C-alpha positions as a printed NumPy array, in Angstrom:
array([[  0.   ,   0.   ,   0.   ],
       [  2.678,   2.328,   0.793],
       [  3.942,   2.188,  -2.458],
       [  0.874,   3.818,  -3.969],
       [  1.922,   7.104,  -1.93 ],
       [  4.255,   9.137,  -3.464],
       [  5.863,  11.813,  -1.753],
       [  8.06 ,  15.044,  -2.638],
       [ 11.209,  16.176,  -0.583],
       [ 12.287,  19.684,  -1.085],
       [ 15.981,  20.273,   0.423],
       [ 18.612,  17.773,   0.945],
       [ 20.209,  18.814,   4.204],
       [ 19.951,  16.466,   7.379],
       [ 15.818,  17.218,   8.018],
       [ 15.522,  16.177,   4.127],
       [ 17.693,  13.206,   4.009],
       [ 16.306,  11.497,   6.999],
       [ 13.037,  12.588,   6.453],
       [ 13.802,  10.419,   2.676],
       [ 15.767,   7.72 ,   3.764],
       [ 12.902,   6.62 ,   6.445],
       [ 10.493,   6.821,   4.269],
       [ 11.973,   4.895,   1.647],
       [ 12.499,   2.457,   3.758],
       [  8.689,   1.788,   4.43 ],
       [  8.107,   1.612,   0.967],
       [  6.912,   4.603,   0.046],
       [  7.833,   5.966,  -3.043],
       [ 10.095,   8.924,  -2.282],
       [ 11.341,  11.732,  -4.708],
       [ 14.289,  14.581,  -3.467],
       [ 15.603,  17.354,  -4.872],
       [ 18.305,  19.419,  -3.726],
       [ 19.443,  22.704,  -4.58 ],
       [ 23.151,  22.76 ,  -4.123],
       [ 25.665,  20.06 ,  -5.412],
       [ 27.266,  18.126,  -2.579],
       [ 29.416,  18.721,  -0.653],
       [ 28.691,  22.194,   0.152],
       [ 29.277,  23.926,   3.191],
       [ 26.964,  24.542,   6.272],
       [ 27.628,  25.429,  10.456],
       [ 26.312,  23.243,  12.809],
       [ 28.394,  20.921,  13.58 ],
       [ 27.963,  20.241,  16.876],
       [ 24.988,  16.721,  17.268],
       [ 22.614,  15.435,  20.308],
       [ 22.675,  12.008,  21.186],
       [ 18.782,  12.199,  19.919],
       [ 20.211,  12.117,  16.58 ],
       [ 22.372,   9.542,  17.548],
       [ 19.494,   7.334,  17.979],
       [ 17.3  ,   8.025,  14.72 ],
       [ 20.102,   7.429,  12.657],
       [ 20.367,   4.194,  14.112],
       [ 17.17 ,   3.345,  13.083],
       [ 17.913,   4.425,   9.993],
       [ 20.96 ,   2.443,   9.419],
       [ 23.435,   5.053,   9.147],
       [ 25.011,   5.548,  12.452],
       [ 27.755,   2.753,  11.718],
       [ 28.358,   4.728,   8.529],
       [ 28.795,   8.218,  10.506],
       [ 31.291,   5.858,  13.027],
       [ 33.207,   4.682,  10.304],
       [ 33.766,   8.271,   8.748],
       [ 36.207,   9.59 ,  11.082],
       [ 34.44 ,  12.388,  13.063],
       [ 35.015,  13.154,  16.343],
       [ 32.925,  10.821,  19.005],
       [ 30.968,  13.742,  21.443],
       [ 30.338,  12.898,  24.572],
       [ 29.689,  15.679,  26.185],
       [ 30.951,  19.163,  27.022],
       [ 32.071,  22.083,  29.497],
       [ 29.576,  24.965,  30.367],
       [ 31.376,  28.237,  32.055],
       [ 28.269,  30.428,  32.303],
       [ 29.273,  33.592,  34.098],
       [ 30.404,  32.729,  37.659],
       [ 29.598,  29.273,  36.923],
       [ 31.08 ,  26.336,  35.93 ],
       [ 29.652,  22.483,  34.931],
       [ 30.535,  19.326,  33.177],
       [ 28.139,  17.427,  31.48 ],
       [ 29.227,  14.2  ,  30.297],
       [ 26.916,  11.659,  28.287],
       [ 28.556,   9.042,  28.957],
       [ 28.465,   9.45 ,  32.784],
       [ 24.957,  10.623,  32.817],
       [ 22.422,   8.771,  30.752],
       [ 24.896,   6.613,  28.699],
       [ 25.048,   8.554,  25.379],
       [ 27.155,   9.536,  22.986],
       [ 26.903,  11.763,  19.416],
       [ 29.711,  13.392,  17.3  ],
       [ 31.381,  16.914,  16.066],
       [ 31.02 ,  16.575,  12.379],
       [ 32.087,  17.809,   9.001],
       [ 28.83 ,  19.461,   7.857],
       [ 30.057,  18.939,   4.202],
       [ 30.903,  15.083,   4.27 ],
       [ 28.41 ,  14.543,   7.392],
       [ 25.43 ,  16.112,   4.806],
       [ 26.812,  14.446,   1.826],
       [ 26.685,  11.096,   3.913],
       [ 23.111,  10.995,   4.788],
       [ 22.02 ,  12.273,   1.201],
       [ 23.855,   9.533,  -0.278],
       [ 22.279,   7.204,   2.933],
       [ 18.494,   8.439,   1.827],
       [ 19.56 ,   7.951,  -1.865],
       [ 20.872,   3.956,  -1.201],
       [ 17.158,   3.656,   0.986],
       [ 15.261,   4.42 ,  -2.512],
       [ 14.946,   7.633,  -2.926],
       [ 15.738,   9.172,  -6.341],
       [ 17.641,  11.849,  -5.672],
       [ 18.453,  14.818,  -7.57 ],
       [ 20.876,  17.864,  -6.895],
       [ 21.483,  21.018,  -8.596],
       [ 17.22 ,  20.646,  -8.503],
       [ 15.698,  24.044,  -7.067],
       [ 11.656,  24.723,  -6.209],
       [ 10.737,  28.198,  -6.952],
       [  7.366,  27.896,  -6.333],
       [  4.793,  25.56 ,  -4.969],
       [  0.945,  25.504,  -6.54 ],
       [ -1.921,  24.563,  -4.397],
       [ -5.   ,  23.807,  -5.214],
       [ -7.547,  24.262,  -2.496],
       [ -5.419,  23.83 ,   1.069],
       [ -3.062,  21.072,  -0.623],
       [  0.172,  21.612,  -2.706],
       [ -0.429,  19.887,  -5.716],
       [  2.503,  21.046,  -8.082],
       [  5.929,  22.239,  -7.434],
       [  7.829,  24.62 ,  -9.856],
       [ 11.626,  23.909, -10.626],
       [ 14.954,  24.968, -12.527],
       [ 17.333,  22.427, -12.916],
       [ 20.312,  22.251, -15.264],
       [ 18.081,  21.076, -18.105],
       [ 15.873,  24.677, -17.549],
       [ 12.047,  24.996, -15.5  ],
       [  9.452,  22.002, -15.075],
       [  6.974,  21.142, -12.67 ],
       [  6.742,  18.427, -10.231],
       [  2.853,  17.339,  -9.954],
       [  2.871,  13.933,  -9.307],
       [  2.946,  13.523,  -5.252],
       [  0.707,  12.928,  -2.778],
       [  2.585,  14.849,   0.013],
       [  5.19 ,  17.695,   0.241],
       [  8.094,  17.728,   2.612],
       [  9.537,  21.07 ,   3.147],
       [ 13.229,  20.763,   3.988],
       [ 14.766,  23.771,   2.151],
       [ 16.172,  25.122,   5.877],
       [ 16.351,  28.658,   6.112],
       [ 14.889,  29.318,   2.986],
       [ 11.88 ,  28.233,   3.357],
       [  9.844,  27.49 ,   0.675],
       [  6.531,  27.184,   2.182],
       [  6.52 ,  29.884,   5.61 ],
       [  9.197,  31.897,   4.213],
       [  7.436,  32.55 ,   0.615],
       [  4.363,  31.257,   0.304],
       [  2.728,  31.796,   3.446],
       [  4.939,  34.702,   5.19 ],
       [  3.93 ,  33.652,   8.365],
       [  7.658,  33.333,   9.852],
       [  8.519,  35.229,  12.934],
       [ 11.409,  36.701,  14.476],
       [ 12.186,  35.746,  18.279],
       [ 12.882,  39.485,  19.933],
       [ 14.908,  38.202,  22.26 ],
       [ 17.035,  36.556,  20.283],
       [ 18.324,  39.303,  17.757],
       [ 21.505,  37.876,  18.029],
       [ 24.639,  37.311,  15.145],
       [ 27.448,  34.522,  15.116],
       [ 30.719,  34.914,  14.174],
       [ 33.608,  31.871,  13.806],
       [ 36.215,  30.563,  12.155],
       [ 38.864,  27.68 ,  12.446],
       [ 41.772,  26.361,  14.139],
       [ 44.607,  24.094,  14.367],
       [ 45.628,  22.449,  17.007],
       [ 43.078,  24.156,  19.598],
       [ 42.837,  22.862,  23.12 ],
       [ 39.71 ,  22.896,  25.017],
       [ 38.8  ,  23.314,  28.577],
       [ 40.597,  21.136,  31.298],
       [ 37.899,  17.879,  31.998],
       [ 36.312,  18.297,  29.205],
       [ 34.643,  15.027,  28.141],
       [ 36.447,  12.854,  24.937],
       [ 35.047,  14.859,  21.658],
       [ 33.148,  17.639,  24.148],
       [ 32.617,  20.987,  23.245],
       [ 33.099,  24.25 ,  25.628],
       [ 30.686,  26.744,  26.609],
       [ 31.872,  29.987,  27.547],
       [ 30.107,  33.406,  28.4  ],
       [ 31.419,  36.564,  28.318],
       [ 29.793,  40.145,  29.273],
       [ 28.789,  40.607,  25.879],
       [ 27.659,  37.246,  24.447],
       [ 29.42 ,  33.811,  24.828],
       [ 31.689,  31.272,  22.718],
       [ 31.82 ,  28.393,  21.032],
       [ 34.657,  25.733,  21.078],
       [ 34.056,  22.608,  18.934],
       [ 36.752,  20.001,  18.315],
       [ 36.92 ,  18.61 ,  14.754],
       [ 38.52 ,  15.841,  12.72 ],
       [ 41.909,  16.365,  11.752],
       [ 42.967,  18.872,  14.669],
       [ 40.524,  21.661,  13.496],
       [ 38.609,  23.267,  16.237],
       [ 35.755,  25.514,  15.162],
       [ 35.441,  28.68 ,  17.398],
       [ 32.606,  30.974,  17.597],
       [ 31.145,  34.139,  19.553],
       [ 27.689,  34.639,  19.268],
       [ 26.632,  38.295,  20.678],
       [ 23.711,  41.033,  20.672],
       [ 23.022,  42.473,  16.856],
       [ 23.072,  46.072,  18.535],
       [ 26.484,  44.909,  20.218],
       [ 27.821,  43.718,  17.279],
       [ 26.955,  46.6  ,  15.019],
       [ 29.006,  49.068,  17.544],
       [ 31.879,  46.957,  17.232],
       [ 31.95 ,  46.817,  13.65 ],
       [ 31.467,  50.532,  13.521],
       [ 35.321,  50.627,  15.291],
       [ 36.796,  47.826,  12.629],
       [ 37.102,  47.74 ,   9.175],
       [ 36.818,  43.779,   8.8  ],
       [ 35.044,  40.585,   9.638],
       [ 38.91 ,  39.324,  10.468],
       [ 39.523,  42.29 ,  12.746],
       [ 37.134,  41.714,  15.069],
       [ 37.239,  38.448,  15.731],
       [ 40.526,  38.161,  16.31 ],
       [ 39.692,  41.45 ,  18.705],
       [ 36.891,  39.097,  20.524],
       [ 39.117,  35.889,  20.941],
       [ 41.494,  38.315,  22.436],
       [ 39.376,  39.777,  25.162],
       [ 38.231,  36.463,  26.667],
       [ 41.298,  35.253,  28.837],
       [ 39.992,  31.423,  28.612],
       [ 39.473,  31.279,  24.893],
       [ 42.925,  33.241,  24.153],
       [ 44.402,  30.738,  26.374],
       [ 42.579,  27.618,  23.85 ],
       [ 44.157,  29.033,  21.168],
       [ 47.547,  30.099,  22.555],
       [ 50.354,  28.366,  19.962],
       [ 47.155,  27.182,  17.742],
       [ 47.273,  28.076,  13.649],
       [ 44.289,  29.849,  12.818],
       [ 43.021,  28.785,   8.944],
       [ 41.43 ,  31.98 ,   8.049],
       [ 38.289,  33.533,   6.525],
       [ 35.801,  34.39 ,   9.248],
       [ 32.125,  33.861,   8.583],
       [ 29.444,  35.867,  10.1  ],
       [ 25.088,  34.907,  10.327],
       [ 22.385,  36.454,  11.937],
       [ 18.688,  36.783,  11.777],
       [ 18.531,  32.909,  12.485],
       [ 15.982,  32.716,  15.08 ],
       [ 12.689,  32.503,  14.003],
       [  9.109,  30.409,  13.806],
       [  6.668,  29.654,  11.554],
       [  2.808,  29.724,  12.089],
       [  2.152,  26.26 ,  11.177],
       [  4.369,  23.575,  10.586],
       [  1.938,  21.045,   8.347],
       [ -1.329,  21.339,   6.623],
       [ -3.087,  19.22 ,   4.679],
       [ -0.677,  17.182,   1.957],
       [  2.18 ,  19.277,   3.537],
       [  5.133,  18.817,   6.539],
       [  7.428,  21.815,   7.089],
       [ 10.488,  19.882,   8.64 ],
       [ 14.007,  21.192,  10.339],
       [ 14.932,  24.768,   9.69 ],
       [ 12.246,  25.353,   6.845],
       [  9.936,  25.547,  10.009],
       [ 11.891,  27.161,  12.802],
       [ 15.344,  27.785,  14.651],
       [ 16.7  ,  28.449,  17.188],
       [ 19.624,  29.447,  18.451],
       [ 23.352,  27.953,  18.434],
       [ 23.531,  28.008,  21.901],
       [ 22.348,  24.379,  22.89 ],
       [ 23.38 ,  23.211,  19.732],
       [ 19.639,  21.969,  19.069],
       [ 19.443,  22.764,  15.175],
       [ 20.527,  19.172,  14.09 ],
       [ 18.34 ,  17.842,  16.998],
       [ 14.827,  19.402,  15.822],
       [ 16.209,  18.612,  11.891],
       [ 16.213,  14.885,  12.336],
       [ 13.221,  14.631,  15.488],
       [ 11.318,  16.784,  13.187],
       [ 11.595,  14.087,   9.935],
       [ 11.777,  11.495,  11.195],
       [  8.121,  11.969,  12.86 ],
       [  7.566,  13.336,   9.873],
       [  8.067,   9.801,   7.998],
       [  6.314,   7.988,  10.659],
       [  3.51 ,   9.97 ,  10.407],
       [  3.39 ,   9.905,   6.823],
       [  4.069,   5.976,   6.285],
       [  1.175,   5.352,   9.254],
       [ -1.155,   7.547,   7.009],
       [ -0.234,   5.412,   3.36 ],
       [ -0.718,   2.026,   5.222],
       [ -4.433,   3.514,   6.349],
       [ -3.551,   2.92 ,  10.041],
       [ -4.96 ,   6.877,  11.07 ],
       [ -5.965,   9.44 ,   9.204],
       [ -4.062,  12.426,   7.816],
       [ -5.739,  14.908,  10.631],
       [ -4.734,  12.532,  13.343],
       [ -1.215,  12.365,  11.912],
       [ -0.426,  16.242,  11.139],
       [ -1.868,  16.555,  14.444],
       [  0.68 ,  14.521,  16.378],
       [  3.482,  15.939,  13.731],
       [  2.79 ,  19.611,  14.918],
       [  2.267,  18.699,  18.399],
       [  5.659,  16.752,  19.112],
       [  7.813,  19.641,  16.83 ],
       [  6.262,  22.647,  18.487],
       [  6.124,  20.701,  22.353],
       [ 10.4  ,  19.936,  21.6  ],
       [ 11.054,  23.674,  19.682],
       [  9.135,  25.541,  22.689],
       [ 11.018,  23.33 ,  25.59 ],
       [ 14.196,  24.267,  24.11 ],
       [ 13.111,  27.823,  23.53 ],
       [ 11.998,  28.171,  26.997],
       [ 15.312,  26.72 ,  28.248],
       [ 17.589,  29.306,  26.064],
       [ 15.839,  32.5  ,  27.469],
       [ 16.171,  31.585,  30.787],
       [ 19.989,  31.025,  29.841],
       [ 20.224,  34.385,  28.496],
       [ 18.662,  35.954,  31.196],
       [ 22.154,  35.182,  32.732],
       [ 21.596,  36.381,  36.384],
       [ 19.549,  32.807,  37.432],
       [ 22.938,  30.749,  37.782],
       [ 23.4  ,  27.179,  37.103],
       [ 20.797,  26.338,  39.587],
       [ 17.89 ,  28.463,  37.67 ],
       [ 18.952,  26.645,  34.638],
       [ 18.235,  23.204,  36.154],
       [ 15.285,  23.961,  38.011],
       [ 14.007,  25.185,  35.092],
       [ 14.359,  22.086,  33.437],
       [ 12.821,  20.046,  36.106],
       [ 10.017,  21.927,  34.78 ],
       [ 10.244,  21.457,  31.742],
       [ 10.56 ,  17.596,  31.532],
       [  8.207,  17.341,  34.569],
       [ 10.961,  14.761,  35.985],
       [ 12.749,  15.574,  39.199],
       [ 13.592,  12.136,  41.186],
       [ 15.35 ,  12.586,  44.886],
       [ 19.36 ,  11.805,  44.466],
       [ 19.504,  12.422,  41.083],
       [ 22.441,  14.881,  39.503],
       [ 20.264,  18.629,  39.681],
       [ 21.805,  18.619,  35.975],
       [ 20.33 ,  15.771,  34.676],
       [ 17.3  ,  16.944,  33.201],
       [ 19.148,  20.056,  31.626],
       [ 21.515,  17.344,  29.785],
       [ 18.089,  15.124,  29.241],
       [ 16.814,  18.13 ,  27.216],
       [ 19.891,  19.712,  25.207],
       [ 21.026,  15.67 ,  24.223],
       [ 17.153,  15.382,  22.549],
       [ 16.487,  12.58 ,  25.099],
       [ 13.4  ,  13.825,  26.67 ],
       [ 12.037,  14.831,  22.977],
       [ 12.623,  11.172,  22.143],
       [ 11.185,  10.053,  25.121],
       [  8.072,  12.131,  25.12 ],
       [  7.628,  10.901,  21.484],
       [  7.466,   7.035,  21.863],
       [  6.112,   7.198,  25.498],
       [  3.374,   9.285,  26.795],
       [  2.735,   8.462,  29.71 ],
       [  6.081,  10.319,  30.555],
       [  4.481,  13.629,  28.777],
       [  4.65 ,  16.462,  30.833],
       [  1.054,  17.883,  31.099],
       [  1.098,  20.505,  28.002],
       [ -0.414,  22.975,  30.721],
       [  2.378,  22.635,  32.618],
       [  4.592,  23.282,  29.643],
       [  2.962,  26.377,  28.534],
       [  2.94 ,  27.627,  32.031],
       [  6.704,  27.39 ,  32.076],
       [  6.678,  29.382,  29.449],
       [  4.693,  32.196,  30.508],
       [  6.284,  32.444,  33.598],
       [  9.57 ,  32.602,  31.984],
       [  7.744,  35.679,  30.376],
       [  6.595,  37.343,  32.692],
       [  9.488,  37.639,  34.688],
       [ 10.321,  39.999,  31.657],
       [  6.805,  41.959,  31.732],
       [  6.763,  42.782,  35.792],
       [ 10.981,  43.189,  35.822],
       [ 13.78 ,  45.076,  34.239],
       [ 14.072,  43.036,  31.712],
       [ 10.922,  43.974,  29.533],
       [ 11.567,  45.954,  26.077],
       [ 12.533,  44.694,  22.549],
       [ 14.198,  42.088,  23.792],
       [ 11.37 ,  39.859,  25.646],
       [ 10.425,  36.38 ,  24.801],
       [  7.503,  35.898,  22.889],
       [  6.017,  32.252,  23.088],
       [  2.648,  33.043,  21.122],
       [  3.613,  31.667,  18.041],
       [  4.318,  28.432,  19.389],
       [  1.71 ,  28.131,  22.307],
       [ -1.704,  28.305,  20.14 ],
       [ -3.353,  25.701,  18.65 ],
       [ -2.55 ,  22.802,  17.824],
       [ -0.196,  22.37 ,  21.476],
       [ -3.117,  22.579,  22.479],
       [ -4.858,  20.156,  20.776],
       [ -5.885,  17.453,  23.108],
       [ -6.166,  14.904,  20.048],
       [ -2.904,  14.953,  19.135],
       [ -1.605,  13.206,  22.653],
       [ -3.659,   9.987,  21.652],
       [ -0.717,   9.093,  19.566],
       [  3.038,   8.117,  19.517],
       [  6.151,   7.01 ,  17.512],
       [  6.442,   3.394,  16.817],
       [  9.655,   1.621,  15.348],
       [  8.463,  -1.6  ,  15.435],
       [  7.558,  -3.767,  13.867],
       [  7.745,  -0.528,  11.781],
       [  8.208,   3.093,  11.819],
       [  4.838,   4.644,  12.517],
       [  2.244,   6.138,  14.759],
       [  0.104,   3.714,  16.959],
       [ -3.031,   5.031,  19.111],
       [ -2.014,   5.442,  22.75 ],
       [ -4.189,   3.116,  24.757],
       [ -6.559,   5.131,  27.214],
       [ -4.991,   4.247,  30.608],
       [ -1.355,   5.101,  29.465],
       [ -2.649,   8.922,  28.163],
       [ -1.544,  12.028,  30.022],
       [ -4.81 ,  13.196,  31.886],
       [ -5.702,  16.48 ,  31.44 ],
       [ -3.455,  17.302,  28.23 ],
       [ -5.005,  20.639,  27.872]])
């Protein structure tokens, strides 16, 4: 039966290729088109042990082992006065990598491609034709010159920052105000990083103006990063007359970081982004999925852009392949799709704000994240549900098992506390967190909770029986 569905991909990048290769693997008859030629580059290099587990169950983890990145397994957080180690391994037995974003895409488009997809590069939509609610053609320019792609059943939209369908057809993406913040990195070789840092971990580091990244790579590279205010940044660049000069000037003014790099070789051309945090009204439809960045991002500081890619497509192909083999409907399944995406995006959301509000401490940050996961057990680590949510596990857990879903009240309360604390303090302006995009319907959408991911016997969505549900999930 799942053969008889056909469905589009739109973007090639991690959210894309996973969101393919699972499919494919259920049968369903999978088309992707990419943009760019492979290998190209792309930041974000830094992976949860969430992914970890999906691309296990998509047979490519051995694959990613096998290619030489760096094995992450965990990291070093020094957060103002603060300092903390979390380390997979120790903690909830866990481990990811630092990757090549070139090869590590490349990999898991050739990975969906092997699955069954047919695959094309150098393929890119312009436009997408509905008729009604549902997409029902897709407008291209390839190599060859324009065609149109009309015969699918459902769209995919993995085109990242793009965004084919929130970005340009609907408009409806919106900018976090409290996150109006711009990266800017570069590489090194032969880098140190923090003293007990975890095998493959990356460092954490704040500063008064922003904080850095330190990411060890294959082959002795290290990528380095400060990520800082857009207002802050713009006054600095006013005083400098390149990219180079002022990150070189910001690597000098943090005494840890200029220590990291003390007798390193720096490789050159600095790279700068911004305007990277954003939402999108609605993240499916009918015939439609908007998957990884195409739908929202965040921010690099918990490295969760991977993380939401893969979660993201990978229910995305289970809700999908349920839907072809007639086991629920395609309401039931977008449902549960836009409920798990916008329950893990607004979890992590909540969880960066408070970290930017700086002044909690280390302590603020975890009790927060009790909160969050709903999961605070007497003797355990006060970290561990902190690393539970920036490794993906309570996303993952949440997804197959809901019984352990923290009551979506709860959630949005969170939330709106977090936000008022900006309304009633100092801290109100421009720059407070707006959770309104993600906290209306469907989050709330009681129906959605009577579902979760299956992997076996195969990927999919089963009905959640009545005495496991989450009481009250509204």
């Amino acid at each position: 039966m799942t053969k008889n569905t056909r469905v589009l991909v739109v973007g090639g990048g991690p959210a894309g290729s996973v969101a393919a290769a699972a499919l494919a693997q259920q049968g369903v008859c999978v088309r992707l088109i990419e943009a760019a030629q492979f290998p190209r580059y792309h930041i974000g290099e830094s992976l949860t042990p969430s992914c970890r587990t999906i691309f296990e169950q998509i047979g490519v983890a051995a694959k990613l082992d096998s290619a030489g990145f760096v094995a992450k397994h965990g990291g070093v957080i020094r957060w103002d006065a603060d300092s903390w180690v979390f380390d997979w391994g120790a903690q909830i037995n866990a481990r990811s990598w630092q990757v090549d974003r070139g090869e590590f895409d490349a990999l898991l488009l050739d990975h969906a491609k092997s699955s069954g997809a047919d695959v094309s590069m150098g393929v890119a939509a312009k436009e997408v034709v509905f008729t009604g609610q549902r997409p029902t053609a897709v407008h291209c320019a390839g190599p060859d010159g324009e065609f149109t792609i009309d015969d699918f059943d459902y769209l995919i939209d993995a085109t990242g920052r793009a965004g084919l369908l929130s970005a340009r057809h609907f408009q409806d993406r919106y900018p976090h105000r409290n996150l109006r913040n711009v990266a800017i990195w570069g590489y090194w070789e032969g880098a140190k990083v923090l003293p007990g840092t975890p095998t493959g971990g990356i460092n954490i580091i704040s500063s008064p103006e922003g904080w850095y990244w330190i990411i060890p790579l294959s082959g002795g590279r290290t990528s380095i990063g400060f990520v800082t205010g857009k207002d802050d940044f713009a006054a600095r660049n006013a005083r400098h007359d390149s990219v180079e000069s002022i990150y070189r000037e910001l690597l000098d003014e943090s005494e840890a970081v200029h220590d990291l790099v003390d007798g390193a070789n720096y490789q050159g051309h600095a790279r700068v982004e911004t305007d990277y945090s954003y939402v999108s009204g609605r993240f499916s439809g009918p015939g439609y999925l908007i998957v990884g960045d195409a739908a929202c991002f965040l921010d690099p500081l918990l490295s969760s852009g991977v993380h939401l890619a893969v979660y993201s497509a990978f229910n995305a192909a289970a809700s999908i392949a349920s839907v072809a083999r007639g086991e629920v409907s395609e309401e039931d399944a977008t449902a549960y799709f836009e409920h798990a995406y916008r329950r893990a995006y607004t979890r992590l959301l909540a969880l960066v704000s408070v970290m930017y509000e700086r002044y909690l401490g280390k302590d603020g940050f975890f009790h927060t994240s009790d909160r969050l996961v709903g999961t605070a057990t007497p003797g355990q680590a006060d970290s561990l549900s902190f690393v539970e949510i920036i490794a993906g596990v309570s996303d993952m857990r949440e997804a197959t098992d809901a019984s352990t879903r923290i009551l979506t009240e709860r959630l949005v309360d969170e939330a709106m506390r977090i936000q008022q604390r900006f309304v009633s303090g100092e801290e109100g302006g421009p720059g407070m967190p707006d959770f309104s995009s993600v906290l209306e319907n469907p989050l709330r959408d009681a129906e959605s909770v009577e579902f979760r991911l299956v992997t076996e016997p195969r990927l999919g969505l089963q009905r959640v029986p009545v005495d496991e549900r989450v009481e009250s999930a509204v």
